[in-house]
């Protein structure tokens, strides 16, 4: 029976990477989390929802191979399998690029739903890389989410925007609108965390941010030179040379998969004794 | 004198970033190839379909954009010619 056959297909989990504020590391995180999931043998697709400002393709290094895109598929101009780009390094990793020439109105709720449903039958994880802001594109990126990763910098405007996004996840998503459904499981991914500046009292601590946002912590990604280097060459940071940021994303993905992993700042210099003694009070 | 020449550049990641952008932006500024691809695909299917029976889903278009040239690879799968009930003329 087809119903039974369908059960054997993966029932993909939709995870939206969002933040409200721009430039906090959504696309970097989407690429890194996607690659880390794929490394573990989980068939993963990362979808770029930032219509008109395509960038996931560059960060994942497949920008020269884009033929059809998400919008072409929604509008029926291409089949999904024609638009999916398979990663050259990991055969379980795919990218669904967005259009560089259309605008956000090309995305429709029905179109997005149809594509996500088709992907659910093929993939273990479907990552939606949200555009910045809280307008249509961002809302569509989060609408069908099972889980959300709210990328946050320890900085006032980012934390404020994350709080706003958490509110939307709890009110404007399919799960929120469906009676009896589990709410979207939202977790914070703290990025560009600088332990030295935290030590000096110049940056909010992890605890500060979590106290304000009151959602679980998925991981702490330290400010790392490896991130720019990896983006220069189009390599998700977890596939590039070992780095503190890469290790942090690997840990975050372990937690996403339900493993218990101690929160640590891999490979970062601990703040000096003076900073630790006098930093915070200064 | 160009500032850059003071620091002979090796194959740094920054240089890679610049080159990737140059190639990509040259394509993006030059035209809108990507926009025409669905139309191109429809036309290809139509033209070939006039002569051969093909499945509109069995077409696969790949592109590789490069600095000096780009390649467009079009693969069309034909259904195996094994219609079991078809009259054979051995």
mmCIF file of C-alpha atoms in Angstrom:
data_model
loop_
_atom_site.group_PDB
_atom_site.id
_atom_site.type_symbol
_atom_site.label_atom_id
_atom_site.label_comp_id
_atom_site.label_asym_id
_atom_site.label_seq_id
_atom_site.Cartn_x
_atom_site.Cartn_y
_atom_site.Cartn_z
ATOM 1 C CA UNK A 1 0.000 0.000 0.000
ATOM 2 C CA UNK A 2 1.202 3.456 -0.742
ATOM 3 C CA UNK A 3 0.448 4.563 2.791
ATOM 4 C CA UNK A 4 2.858 1.982 4.116
ATOM 5 C CA UNK A 5 5.503 2.773 1.541
ATOM 6 C CA UNK A 6 5.324 6.399 2.530
ATOM 7 C CA UNK A 7 6.073 5.532 6.131
ATOM 8 C CA UNK A 8 9.475 4.275 5.137
ATOM 9 C CA UNK A 9 10.393 7.598 3.611
ATOM 10 C CA UNK A 10 11.944 10.041 6.030
ATOM 11 C CA UNK A 11 9.472 12.459 7.549
ATOM 12 C CA UNK A 12 11.692 15.462 7.311
ATOM 13 C CA UNK A 13 11.958 17.907 10.145
ATOM 14 C CA UNK A 14 11.678 21.570 9.194
ATOM 15 C CA UNK A 15 14.088 23.821 11.067
ATOM 16 C CA UNK A 16 14.016 27.566 10.425
ATOM 17 C CA UNK A 17 17.152 29.613 11.012
ATOM 18 C CA UNK A 18 15.954 33.100 11.856
ATOM 19 C CA UNK A 19 16.907 36.222 13.829
ATOM 20 C CA UNK A 20 15.035 39.381 12.942
ATOM 21 C CA UNK A 21 18.231 41.395 12.775
ATOM 22 C CA UNK A 22 20.458 41.127 9.732
ATOM 23 C CA UNK A 23 24.128 40.260 9.760
ATOM 24 C CA UNK A 24 24.066 38.113 12.875
ATOM 25 C CA UNK A 25 25.040 34.915 11.069
ATOM 26 C CA UNK A 26 21.869 33.240 9.811
ATOM 27 C CA UNK A 27 23.301 32.101 6.498
ATOM 28 C CA UNK A 28 26.654 31.113 8.004
ATOM 29 C CA UNK A 29 24.742 29.117 10.616
ATOM 30 C CA UNK A 30 22.402 27.545 8.053
ATOM 31 C CA UNK A 31 25.346 26.382 5.964
ATOM 32 C CA UNK A 32 27.250 25.094 8.995
ATOM 33 C CA UNK A 33 24.293 23.307 10.588
ATOM 34 C CA UNK A 34 23.264 21.835 7.233
ATOM 35 C CA UNK A 35 26.758 20.523 6.553
ATOM 36 C CA UNK A 36 27.114 19.158 10.088
ATOM 37 C CA UNK A 37 23.808 17.264 9.772
ATOM 38 C CA UNK A 38 24.803 15.925 6.354
ATOM 39 C CA UNK A 39 28.181 14.805 7.700
ATOM 40 C CA UNK A 40 26.260 12.539 10.055
ATOM 41 C CA UNK A 41 24.577 10.879 7.138
ATOM 42 C CA UNK A 42 21.304 12.756 7.482
ATOM 43 C CA UNK A 43 19.925 13.819 4.134
ATOM 44 C CA UNK A 44 19.684 17.573 4.451
ATOM 45 C CA UNK A 45 18.538 20.447 2.259
ATOM 46 C CA UNK A 46 19.101 24.110 2.996
ATOM 47 C CA UNK A 47 16.599 26.509 1.415
ATOM 48 C CA UNK A 48 17.378 30.160 0.780
ATOM 49 C CA UNK A 49 14.266 32.228 1.586
ATOM 50 C CA UNK A 50 15.923 35.593 0.961
ATOM 51 C CA UNK A 51 14.308 36.259 -2.409
ATOM 52 C CA UNK A 52 16.169 38.893 -4.411
ATOM 53 C CA UNK A 53 19.258 38.753 -2.204
ATOM 54 C CA UNK A 54 20.516 35.270 -2.839
ATOM 55 C CA UNK A 55 23.583 34.467 -0.753
ATOM 56 C CA UNK A 56 23.345 30.963 0.620
ATOM 57 C CA UNK A 57 24.754 29.689 -2.699
ATOM 58 C CA UNK A 58 27.920 31.771 -2.207
ATOM 59 C CA UNK A 59 28.389 30.715 1.394
ATOM 60 C CA UNK A 60 27.986 27.070 0.380
ATOM 61 C CA UNK A 61 30.167 27.452 -2.715
ATOM 62 C CA UNK A 62 27.651 26.415 -5.364
ATOM 63 C CA UNK A 63 26.959 29.850 -6.869
ATOM 64 C CA UNK A 64 28.171 28.863 -10.313
ATOM 65 C CA UNK A 65 25.848 25.909 -10.548
ATOM 66 C CA UNK A 66 22.521 27.606 -9.984
ATOM 67 C CA UNK A 67 20.144 26.909 -12.841
ATOM 68 C CA UNK A 68 16.616 26.865 -11.485
ATOM 69 C CA UNK A 69 15.510 28.201 -8.150
ATOM 70 C CA UNK A 70 12.879 27.993 -5.424
ATOM 71 C CA UNK A 71 10.648 30.525 -7.213
ATOM 72 C CA UNK A 72 10.821 28.594 -10.502
ATOM 73 C CA UNK A 73 9.622 25.531 -8.604
ATOM 74 C CA UNK A 74 6.808 27.416 -6.839
ATOM 75 C CA UNK A 75 5.647 28.841 -10.140
ATOM 76 C CA UNK A 76 5.767 25.480 -11.869
ATOM 77 C CA UNK A 77 8.570 26.429 -14.261
ATOM 78 C CA UNK A 78 10.905 23.745 -12.976
ATOM 79 C CA UNK A 79 10.681 20.510 -11.062
ATOM 80 C CA UNK A 80 12.065 20.403 -7.553
ATOM 81 C CA UNK A 81 14.783 17.921 -8.485
ATOM 82 C CA UNK A 82 15.994 20.242 -11.228
ATOM 83 C CA UNK A 83 16.428 23.109 -8.782
ATOM 84 C CA UNK A 84 18.141 21.151 -6.006
ATOM 85 C CA UNK A 85 21.919 21.481 -6.127
ATOM 86 C CA UNK A 86 23.865 18.619 -4.649
ATOM 87 C CA UNK A 87 26.897 19.606 -2.643
ATOM 88 C CA UNK A 88 30.198 18.550 -4.221
ATOM 89 C CA UNK A 89 31.715 17.565 -0.889
ATOM 90 C CA UNK A 90 28.855 15.773 0.862
ATOM 91 C CA UNK A 91 26.404 13.706 -1.133
ATOM 92 C CA UNK A 92 23.740 13.982 1.576
ATOM 93 C CA UNK A 93 23.733 17.796 1.389
ATOM 94 C CA UNK A 94 21.604 19.854 -0.994
ATOM 95 C CA UNK A 95 20.918 23.525 -1.564
ATOM 96 C CA UNK A 96 17.694 25.002 -2.887
ATOM 97 C CA UNK A 97 18.738 28.464 -4.056
ATOM 98 C CA UNK A 98 16.380 31.384 -4.272
ATOM 99 C CA UNK A 99 15.825 33.820 -7.124
ATOM 100 C CA UNK A 100 18.171 36.759 -7.492
ATOM 101 C CA UNK A 101 15.823 38.693 -9.760
ATOM 102 C CA UNK A 102 12.356 38.339 -8.255
ATOM 103 C CA UNK A 103 10.933 39.862 -5.115
ATOM 104 C CA UNK A 104 9.368 38.491 -1.974
ATOM 105 C CA UNK A 105 5.868 38.542 -3.430
ATOM 106 C CA UNK A 106 6.865 35.595 -5.601
ATOM 107 C CA UNK A 107 6.652 33.445 -2.489
ATOM 108 C CA UNK A 108 3.175 32.197 -1.690
ATOM 109 C CA UNK A 109 2.037 30.310 1.371
ATOM 110 C CA UNK A 110 0.599 27.510 -0.778
ATOM 111 C CA UNK A 111 3.704 27.350 -2.958
ATOM 112 C CA UNK A 112 6.039 27.171 0.029
ATOM 113 C CA UNK A 113 3.871 24.522 1.658
ATOM 114 C CA UNK A 114 3.823 22.361 -1.477
ATOM 115 C CA UNK A 115 7.606 22.475 -1.840
ATOM 116 C CA UNK A 116 8.193 21.751 1.847
ATOM 117 C CA UNK A 117 5.778 18.823 1.765
ATOM 118 C CA UNK A 118 7.588 17.332 -1.211
ATOM 119 C CA UNK A 119 10.935 17.805 0.550
ATOM 120 C CA UNK A 120 9.630 16.191 3.738
ATOM 121 C CA UNK A 121 9.251 12.930 1.912
ATOM 122 C CA UNK A 122 12.828 12.995 0.642
ATOM 123 C CA UNK A 123 14.915 14.581 3.351
ATOM 124 C CA UNK A 124 15.635 14.064 7.028
ATOM 125 C CA UNK A 125 16.230 17.754 7.669
ATOM 126 C CA UNK A 126 14.919 20.784 5.819
ATOM 127 C CA UNK A 127 16.614 23.991 6.911
ATOM 128 C CA UNK A 128 14.937 27.274 6.028
ATOM 129 C CA UNK A 129 17.448 30.129 5.916
ATOM 130 C CA UNK A 130 15.246 33.125 6.709
ATOM 131 C CA UNK A 131 15.791 36.638 5.393
ATOM 132 C CA UNK A 132 16.350 39.384 7.948
ATOM 133 C CA UNK A 133 13.354 41.335 9.150
ATOM 134 C CA UNK A 134 9.905 40.166 10.108
ATOM 135 C CA UNK A 135 8.108 40.799 6.837
ATOM 136 C CA UNK A 136 6.572 38.325 4.425
ATOM 137 C CA UNK A 137 9.763 36.428 3.532
ATOM 138 C CA UNK A 138 10.714 35.903 7.150
ATOM 139 C CA UNK A 139 7.185 34.903 8.101
ATOM 140 C CA UNK A 140 6.954 32.379 5.286
ATOM 141 C CA UNK A 141 10.346 30.963 6.249
ATOM 142 C CA UNK A 142 9.092 30.262 9.760
ATOM 143 C CA UNK A 143 5.473 29.381 9.013
ATOM 144 C CA UNK A 144 5.873 25.615 8.626
ATOM 145 C CA UNK A 145 8.731 25.187 11.088
ATOM 146 C CA UNK A 146 8.856 22.310 13.528
ATOM 147 C CA UNK A 147 11.840 23.926 15.203
ATOM 148 C CA UNK A 148 13.563 27.280 15.076
ATOM 149 C CA UNK A 149 17.135 28.322 15.667
ATOM 150 C CA UNK A 150 17.141 31.974 16.675
ATOM 151 C CA UNK A 151 20.582 33.314 15.856
ATOM 152 C CA UNK A 152 21.482 36.034 18.316
ATOM 153 C CA UNK A 153 24.527 38.193 18.967
ATOM 154 C CA UNK A 154 25.167 39.322 22.538
ATOM 155 C CA UNK A 155 24.245 42.866 21.589
ATOM 156 C CA UNK A 156 21.158 44.925 22.453
ATOM 157 C CA UNK A 157 19.487 45.265 19.047
ATOM 158 C CA UNK A 158 20.002 41.615 18.183
ATOM 159 C CA UNK A 159 18.544 40.394 21.488
ATOM 160 C CA UNK A 160 15.586 42.715 21.130
ATOM 161 C CA UNK A 161 14.891 41.488 17.582
ATOM 162 C CA UNK A 162 15.263 37.870 18.678
ATOM 163 C CA UNK A 163 12.635 38.470 21.329
ATOM 164 C CA UNK A 164 10.284 39.794 18.663
ATOM 165 C CA UNK A 165 10.931 36.797 16.433
ATOM 166 C CA UNK A 166 10.299 34.421 19.345
ATOM 167 C CA UNK A 167 6.935 36.116 19.750
ATOM 168 C CA UNK A 168 6.104 35.534 16.093
ATOM 169 C CA UNK A 169 7.156 31.898 16.314
ATOM 170 C CA UNK A 170 4.638 31.518 19.115
ATOM 171 C CA UNK A 171 1.790 33.263 17.325
ATOM 172 C CA UNK A 172 2.165 33.388 13.551
ATOM 173 C CA UNK A 173 3.187 29.880 12.573
ATOM 174 C CA UNK A 174 1.210 26.869 11.460
ATOM 175 C CA UNK A 175 1.911 25.114 14.730
ATOM 176 C CA UNK A 176 0.750 28.184 16.671
ATOM 177 C CA UNK A 177 -2.439 28.347 14.615
ATOM 178 C CA UNK A 178 -3.203 24.640 14.870
ATOM 179 C CA UNK A 179 -5.127 23.754 17.958
ATOM 180 C CA UNK A 180 -3.491 21.052 19.999
ATOM 181 C CA UNK A 181 -0.214 21.188 18.070
ATOM 182 C CA UNK A 182 3.084 21.341 19.914
ATOM 183 C CA UNK A 183 4.505 24.867 19.665
ATOM 184 C CA UNK A 184 7.551 25.465 17.479
ATOM 185 C CA UNK A 185 10.575 24.348 19.465
ATOM 186 C CA UNK A 186 12.711 27.480 19.572
ATOM 187 C CA UNK A 187 16.307 27.585 20.710
ATOM 188 C CA UNK A 188 18.862 30.367 20.789
ATOM 189 C CA UNK A 189 22.185 30.072 19.009
ATOM 190 C CA UNK A 190 24.494 32.715 20.395
ATOM 191 C CA UNK A 191 26.995 33.755 17.733
ATOM 192 C CA UNK A 192 29.969 36.129 17.576
ATOM 193 C CA UNK A 193 30.486 35.536 21.264
ATOM 194 C CA UNK A 194 33.721 37.070 22.495
ATOM 195 C CA UNK A 195 34.765 35.552 25.805
ATOM 196 C CA UNK A 196 37.480 38.172 26.333
ATOM 197 C CA UNK A 197 35.021 41.032 26.018
ATOM 198 C CA UNK A 198 32.543 39.217 28.233
ATOM 199 C CA UNK A 199 35.377 38.885 30.752
ATOM 200 C CA UNK A 200 35.966 42.624 30.584
ATOM 201 C CA UNK A 201 32.284 43.311 31.088
ATOM 202 C CA UNK A 202 31.953 44.769 27.603
ATOM 203 C CA UNK A 203 29.628 42.097 26.310
ATOM 204 C CA UNK A 204 26.555 40.470 27.804
ATOM 205 C CA UNK A 205 27.141 36.986 29.142
ATOM 206 C CA UNK A 206 25.347 33.870 27.948
ATOM 207 C CA UNK A 207 23.328 33.945 31.157
ATOM 208 C CA UNK A 208 22.324 37.565 30.568
ATOM 209 C CA UNK A 209 20.952 36.778 27.123
ATOM 210 C CA UNK A 210 19.159 33.618 28.215
ATOM 211 C CA UNK A 211 17.625 35.371 31.197
ATOM 212 C CA UNK A 212 16.097 37.935 28.848
ATOM 213 C CA UNK A 213 14.952 35.580 26.089
ATOM 214 C CA UNK A 214 13.930 32.692 28.340
ATOM 215 C CA UNK A 215 14.377 29.933 25.760
ATOM 216 C CA UNK A 216 16.859 27.041 25.723
ATOM 217 C CA UNK A 217 20.384 27.524 24.406
ATOM 218 C CA UNK A 218 21.382 25.489 21.356
ATOM 219 C CA UNK A 219 24.985 26.596 21.362
ATOM 220 C CA UNK A 220 27.587 29.316 21.674
ATOM 221 C CA UNK A 221 29.633 30.109 18.588
ATOM 222 C CA UNK A 222 32.674 32.197 19.409
ATOM 223 C CA UNK A 223 33.734 35.139 17.279
ATOM 224 C CA UNK A 224 36.193 33.395 14.997
ATOM 225 C CA UNK A 225 38.426 34.295 12.098
ATOM 226 C CA UNK A 226 37.559 30.939 10.599
ATOM 227 C CA UNK A 227 34.091 32.179 9.647
ATOM 228 C CA UNK A 228 35.282 34.845 7.198
ATOM 229 C CA UNK A 229 37.918 32.530 5.760
ATOM 230 C CA UNK A 230 35.334 29.834 5.163
ATOM 231 C CA UNK A 231 32.916 32.252 3.513
ATOM 232 C CA UNK A 232 35.697 33.566 1.261
ATOM 233 C CA UNK A 233 36.085 30.134 -0.259
ATOM 234 C CA UNK A 234 32.463 29.020 -0.103
ATOM 235 C CA UNK A 235 32.972 26.337 2.502
ATOM 236 C CA UNK A 236 30.598 25.720 5.398
ATOM 237 C CA UNK A 237 32.763 26.349 8.463
ATOM 238 C CA UNK A 238 32.360 22.769 9.733
ATOM 239 C CA UNK A 239 33.924 21.428 6.527
ATOM 240 C CA UNK A 240 36.871 23.807 6.592
ATOM 241 C CA UNK A 241 40.030 23.445 8.713
ATOM 242 C CA UNK A 242 39.205 22.656 12.354
ATOM 243 C CA UNK A 243 38.196 25.786 14.230
ATOM 244 C CA UNK A 244 36.507 26.861 17.433
ATOM 245 C CA UNK A 245 33.485 28.013 15.443
ATOM 246 C CA UNK A 246 33.283 24.723 13.557
ATOM 247 C CA UNK A 247 33.472 22.743 16.812
ATOM 248 C CA UNK A 248 30.747 24.940 18.310
ATOM 249 C CA UNK A 249 28.440 24.256 15.362
ATOM 250 C CA UNK A 250 29.117 20.520 15.638
ATOM 251 C CA UNK A 251 28.135 20.665 19.306
ATOM 252 C CA UNK A 252 25.014 22.671 18.479
ATOM 253 C CA UNK A 253 23.984 20.062 15.917
ATOM 254 C CA UNK A 254 24.498 17.274 18.451
ATOM 255 C CA UNK A 255 22.088 19.118 20.732
ATOM 256 C CA UNK A 256 19.666 19.668 17.869
ATOM 257 C CA UNK A 257 19.664 15.886 17.473
ATOM 258 C CA UNK A 258 18.844 15.494 21.145
ATOM 259 C CA UNK A 259 22.287 14.565 22.448
ATOM 260 C CA UNK A 260 23.473 15.945 25.758
ATOM 261 C CA UNK A 261 26.626 17.927 25.132
ATOM 262 C CA UNK A 262 28.294 20.085 27.712
ATOM 263 C CA UNK A 263 28.283 23.775 26.813
ATOM 264 C CA UNK A 264 31.866 24.786 26.107
ATOM 265 C CA UNK A 265 33.839 27.317 24.192
ATOM 266 C CA UNK A 266 36.122 25.038 22.256
ATOM 267 C CA UNK A 267 39.658 26.152 21.711
ATOM 268 C CA UNK A 268 39.123 29.722 22.813
ATOM 269 C CA UNK A 269 41.643 31.378 25.055
ATOM 270 C CA UNK A 270 40.317 31.577 28.570
ATOM 271 C CA UNK A 271 40.255 35.121 29.882
ATOM 272 C CA UNK A 272 43.388 35.889 31.883
ATOM 273 C CA UNK A 273 43.377 35.803 35.638
ATOM 274 C CA UNK A 274 43.242 39.580 35.827
ATOM 275 C CA UNK A 275 40.287 39.756 33.509
ATOM 276 C CA UNK A 276 38.503 37.112 35.476
ATOM 277 C CA UNK A 277 39.190 38.817 38.797
ATOM 278 C CA UNK A 278 38.569 42.387 37.799
ATOM 279 C CA UNK A 279 36.885 42.286 34.421
ATOM 280 C CA UNK A 280 33.234 42.195 35.306
ATOM 281 C CA UNK A 281 33.310 44.782 38.098
ATOM 282 C CA UNK A 282 35.156 47.453 36.155
ATOM 283 C CA UNK B 1 51.997 52.262 -8.088
ATOM 284 C CA UNK B 2 49.266 49.978 -6.999
ATOM 285 C CA UNK B 3 49.141 49.401 -3.322
ATOM 286 C CA UNK B 4 48.492 45.732 -3.816
ATOM 287 C CA UNK B 5 51.866 45.208 -5.428
ATOM 288 C CA UNK B 6 53.583 46.002 -2.149
ATOM 289 C CA UNK B 7 52.234 42.803 -0.734
ATOM 290 C CA UNK B 8 52.677 39.974 -3.159
ATOM 291 C CA UNK B 9 49.549 37.953 -2.752
ATOM 292 C CA UNK B 10 49.577 34.241 -2.444
ATOM 293 C CA UNK B 11 46.493 32.189 -3.020
ATOM 294 C CA UNK B 12 44.837 33.717 0.000
ATOM 295 C CA UNK B 13 41.215 33.118 0.867
ATOM 296 C CA UNK B 14 40.602 36.842 0.348
ATOM 297 C CA UNK B 15 41.873 36.522 -3.218
ATOM 298 C CA UNK B 16 39.576 33.552 -3.744
ATOM 299 C CA UNK B 17 36.666 35.614 -2.431
ATOM 300 C CA UNK B 18 37.445 38.435 -4.850
ATOM 301 C CA UNK B 19 37.690 36.091 -7.823
ATOM 302 C CA UNK B 20 34.463 34.308 -6.973
ATOM 303 C CA UNK B 21 32.675 37.638 -6.758
ATOM 304 C CA UNK B 22 34.175 38.895 -10.010
ATOM 305 C CA UNK B 23 32.997 35.841 -11.918
ATOM 306 C CA UNK B 24 29.555 35.828 -10.330
ATOM 307 C CA UNK B 25 28.905 39.544 -10.667
ATOM 308 C CA UNK B 26 30.102 39.564 -14.276
ATOM 309 C CA UNK B 27 27.389 37.016 -15.014
ATOM 310 C CA UNK B 28 24.768 38.811 -12.954
ATOM 311 C CA UNK B 29 25.429 42.206 -14.500
ATOM 312 C CA UNK B 30 25.716 40.924 -18.038
ATOM 313 C CA UNK B 31 22.283 39.535 -18.365
ATOM 314 C CA UNK B 32 19.536 37.523 -16.953
ATOM 315 C CA UNK B 33 20.339 34.073 -18.181
ATOM 316 C CA UNK B 34 18.678 32.530 -15.181
ATOM 317 C CA UNK B 35 15.388 34.250 -15.912
ATOM 318 C CA UNK B 36 15.186 32.782 -19.381
ATOM 319 C CA UNK B 37 15.953 29.230 -18.467
ATOM 320 C CA UNK B 38 12.376 28.087 -17.843
ATOM 321 C CA UNK B 39 11.436 29.462 -21.265
ATOM 322 C CA UNK B 40 14.503 27.816 -22.794
ATOM 323 C CA UNK B 41 13.511 24.527 -21.214
ATOM 324 C CA UNK B 42 9.961 24.765 -22.559
ATOM 325 C CA UNK B 43 11.261 25.508 -26.033
ATOM 326 C CA UNK B 44 13.729 22.630 -25.952
ATOM 327 C CA UNK B 45 11.021 20.208 -24.887
ATOM 328 C CA UNK B 46 8.717 21.521 -27.576
ATOM 329 C CA UNK B 47 11.258 21.295 -30.388
ATOM 330 C CA UNK B 48 12.532 17.857 -29.455
ATOM 331 C CA UNK B 49 9.002 16.718 -28.745
ATOM 332 C CA UNK B 50 8.114 17.411 -32.359
ATOM 333 C CA UNK B 51 10.486 14.679 -33.426
ATOM 334 C CA UNK B 52 10.787 12.355 -30.482
ATOM 335 C CA UNK B 53 8.483 11.293 -27.734
ATOM 336 C CA UNK B 54 9.966 12.592 -24.491
ATOM 337 C CA UNK B 55 8.765 13.067 -20.984
ATOM 338 C CA UNK B 56 8.804 16.730 -19.979
ATOM 339 C CA UNK B 57 10.152 15.687 -16.579
ATOM 340 C CA UNK B 58 13.055 13.779 -18.007
ATOM 341 C CA UNK B 59 15.043 16.857 -18.869
ATOM 342 C CA UNK B 60 17.959 17.869 -16.737
ATOM 343 C CA UNK B 61 19.716 21.182 -17.241
ATOM 344 C CA UNK B 62 23.011 21.906 -15.486
ATOM 345 C CA UNK B 63 25.095 24.991 -15.689
ATOM 346 C CA UNK B 64 28.668 25.743 -14.704
ATOM 347 C CA UNK B 65 29.663 29.372 -14.866
ATOM 348 C CA UNK B 66 33.317 30.088 -15.327
ATOM 349 C CA UNK B 67 35.558 33.062 -15.870
ATOM 350 C CA UNK B 68 36.260 32.437 -19.528
ATOM 351 C CA UNK B 69 33.260 30.418 -20.516
ATOM 352 C CA UNK B 70 30.174 28.852 -19.079
ATOM 353 C CA UNK B 71 28.711 25.549 -20.005
ATOM 354 C CA UNK B 72 25.120 24.546 -20.260
ATOM 355 C CA UNK B 73 24.580 20.828 -20.128
ATOM 356 C CA UNK B 74 21.244 19.455 -21.183
ATOM 357 C CA UNK B 75 20.423 15.829 -20.594
ATOM 358 C CA UNK B 76 17.250 14.294 -21.887
ATOM 359 C CA UNK B 77 16.317 10.823 -20.864
ATOM 360 C CA UNK B 78 14.384 8.663 -23.237
ATOM 361 C CA UNK B 79 12.121 5.995 -21.921
ATOM 362 C CA UNK B 80 13.514 2.551 -22.642
ATOM 363 C CA UNK B 81 12.171 1.289 -25.971
ATOM 364 C CA UNK B 82 10.646 -1.764 -24.384
ATOM 365 C CA UNK B 83 6.933 -1.545 -24.776
ATOM 366 C CA UNK B 84 6.051 -5.139 -23.957
ATOM 367 C CA UNK B 85 2.854 -5.244 -25.987
ATOM 368 C CA UNK B 86 4.228 -3.397 -28.972
ATOM 369 C CA UNK B 87 4.219 -5.378 -32.171
ATOM 370 C CA UNK B 88 7.720 -6.423 -32.958
ATOM 371 C CA UNK B 89 8.924 -6.727 -36.500
ATOM 372 C CA UNK B 90 11.694 -9.183 -36.259
#
